[in-house]
Amino acid sequence: MCGIVGFTGCTQAAPVLLDGLRRLEYRGYDSAGVAVFDGERIEMVKASGSVEHLAELTDGGAKLRGTSGIAHTRWATHGAPTDTNAHPHLSENGRFAVIHNGIVENFAALRAELEGEGYVFASETDTEVVAHLLEKYYDGDLKRTVMRTASRLEGSYVLGVLCADEPGRLFCVKEAGPLILGLGVGENYFASDVTALVSRTKNVIYMDDGEFAELTSEHITVFDRTGREITKTVSHVVWDIEAAEKGGYDHFMMKEIMEQPRAVKSTVEPRIRDGKICFEDFDLSRAELESYNKIVITACGSAYHAGMVGKYVIESLCRIPVECELASELRYRDPIIDGHTLLIVVSQSGETADTIAAMRECMGRGAHCLAIVNVVGSTIARLADSVIYTHAGPEIAVATTKGYTTQLAALYLFAVWAAGLLGRIDEARYAGLVSSIRALPSQVQRAIDLNVHVKYLAERWHELKSLFFIGRNIDYAAAMEGSLKLKEISYIHSEAYAAGELKHGTIALIDEKRLVVALCCQEALFDKMVSNIQEVKARGAKVLGLAPEGNRRIFAEADDVLYVPRGEQLFTALPEMIPLQLFAYYIARENGCDIDKPRNLAKSVTVE
């Protein structure tokens, strides 16, 4: 969740490190810090607040002289977001500076041990124990010191280490968190996300758990946890830095909403050839598919909501039982999963800690794992048996938009492909569904064009304190994501309910101060939704209806209307999310919220 970056080369390190932090700020923005070796000692500046505050304190890095260093932007776990708790942390003798992404679960025991030996702690963080352990174990061999220190740690930790006795030499360690190495010419880097590196190099190495690396300006050497040197594959990043810039938009979230036609097309188009769905990413035979007696989809947050949609679509087309499980719950159950289970793991970053843990639990019980991820080389992508990459491109705003819609597109592709392979749908139905999938990018654009008035609805409703989203069937799954989008960037309380459940308790909360967003895009259930709309209006609520383009009946029931282009009913969740994303965006904008970096949230949740 925190962002880390390291640099060693022949140019001044601090400006490079600050540029990397700016690109990582979506991962954590409570505080930030930078440490550089100036030829004599480690110079460090850190501060609570934004990376720009840190840049001001260091004159854009000019005040810190030196060609190797480490930097960090923090999402607080242990200790408040203060200057003292900000990273990097120094050892008492000033020899070591360390940055950390993750949680050291045994830090309390380690801290008590170190305090008993006379070490004095300045911060409340779990990370400071790492700095003191490095000092304790240092015997002149930095590699051995890093190995001994890492062996004492339990939990998730990605570490960056700078040592004053080793000019131009950095170490980094990966255990249960993202870490990427960047290979330059006369300079090398590490970071928690490729966005921090891509402006300087597109040649990267994805680290695996238990590995650590030594970086100098000329070489990168990777070791396993025993200290044995290993050979790693160098990958090439295919997108450029412009993809991670705002491109004239006020916020990354709006840019990424507008990029969705292209993103969905990038996910769909390469996989449809001559009217057939073809996956180069993976291949399962009909016999293998027939051997699975159920499918389990697991994910967190918005990816879980995509999985809920996927459950409806896969069951409808493939006639295979599908369970959709929150990864944070699945990992702690005793799930009924074996070699006859197909596990579908959904994650935008491919680094979600709970999802990785659930994935390992299920694969350990024999499940075949298919991952749907955006980030090539991510932990989930490497662990899975099969992968479908969404090709959404970099997503910087914390609240996902194109990440979610491309996950839906990938799930639709899989559902139709599997149904065709199993013979559960005839050729005409298959052809119609493939055509509907190919139409999704234009439907997304149409959804944007249909709802230019959404900003005016936001002006009307932005002062709400609480509201509800309701829907049935796939619309209920979509309502869950619409509700999450609103609450996470506007801080307005919002809940999604299956419309048929209103009378079983929730309707007690409906009054004249409430807005209810009613998703009415499942046309076979439209009359049922009208009944639910009438129920809440009878109790004074206002209704914002979401209905298929051309539906006139909705005007007789709802106070305001958003439209969704007509298309295949199984695939409506994708285009109907566009006006809900826009509604959330404009509500948050009216309320002056930090849309790209909502409070208390981070983009990639790499800790439990």
CSV table of C-alpha atoms in Angstrom, one decimal, residues 412 443 447 450-451 470-479 499 517-530 533 544-551 554 561-580:
chain,number,residue,atom,x,y,z
A,412,TYR,CA,-17.9,-12.1,-20.3
A,443,GLN,CA,-21.8,1.0,-25.8
A,447,ALA,CA,-23.3,5.6,-22.2
A,450,LEU,CA,-26.2,9.8,-23.1
A,451,ASN,CA,-25.6,11.2,-19.7
A,470,ILE,CA,-31.3,-1.0,-5.4
A,471,GLY,CA,-31.5,-3.5,-8.2
A,472,ARG,CA,-32.4,-7.1,-9.0
A,473,ASN,CA,-30.3,-9.9,-10.5
A,474,ILE,CA,-27.3,-8.5,-12.4
A,475,ASP,CA,-28.5,-5.0,-11.5
A,476,TYR,CA,-28.1,-5.8,-7.9
A,477,ALA,CA,-24.4,-6.8,-8.5
A,478,ALA,CA,-23.9,-3.6,-10.4
A,479,ALA,CA,-25.6,-1.6,-7.6
A,499,ALA,CA,-34.6,-4.6,-4.3
A,517,VAL,CA,-30.9,5.0,-7.0
A,518,ALA,CA,-32.9,2.3,-8.8
A,519,LEU,CA,-31.2,0.2,-11.4
A,520,CYS,CA,-33.9,-1.0,-13.9
A,521,CYS,CA,-31.9,-2.4,-16.7
A,522,GLN,CA,-33.0,-6.0,-16.5
A,523,GLU,CA,-36.1,-5.6,-18.7
A,524,ALA,CA,-37.7,-8.8,-17.6
A,525,LEU,CA,-37.7,-7.5,-14.1
A,526,PHE,CA,-38.7,-3.9,-14.9
A,527,ASP,CA,-42.3,-4.3,-13.5
A,528,LYS,CA,-40.9,-5.7,-10.2
A,529,MET,CA,-38.5,-2.7,-10.0
A,530,VAL,CA,-41.5,-0.3,-10.6
A,533,ILE,CA,-39.8,2.3,-6.7
A,544,LEU,CA,-32.9,8.4,-9.5
A,545,GLY,CA,-33.7,5.7,-12.1
A,546,LEU,CA,-31.3,4.0,-14.4
A,547,ALA,CA,-33.0,2.5,-17.4
A,548,PRO,CA,-32.4,1.3,-21.0
A,549,GLU,CA,-32.3,4.0,-23.6
A,550,GLY,CA,-35.8,4.7,-25.0
A,551,ASN,CA,-37.6,3.4,-21.9
A,554,ILE,CA,-39.3,5.2,-16.1
A,561,VAL,CA,-33.3,9.4,-15.0
A,562,LEU,CA,-30.0,8.2,-16.3
A,563,TYR,CA,-29.9,6.1,-19.5
A,564,VAL,CA,-28.0,3.0,-20.5
A,565,PRO,CA,-27.7,1.9,-24.2
A,566,ARG,CA,-29.7,-1.2,-25.0
A,567,GLY,CA,-27.8,-4.4,-25.6
A,568,GLU,CA,-27.5,-8.0,-24.4
A,569,GLN,CA,-29.2,-8.2,-21.0
A,570,LEU,CA,-26.4,-10.4,-19.6
A,571,PHE,CA,-23.8,-7.7,-20.3
A,572,THR,CA,-25.7,-4.6,-19.0
A,573,ALA,CA,-23.6,-4.2,-15.9
A,574,LEU,CA,-20.7,-2.9,-18.0
A,575,PRO,CA,-22.4,0.1,-19.8
A,576,GLU,CA,-24.7,0.8,-16.8
A,577,MET,CA,-21.7,1.4,-14.6
A,578,ILE,CA,-20.5,4.4,-16.7
A,579,PRO,CA,-23.3,6.9,-15.5
A,580,LEU,CA,-22.9,5.7,-11.9
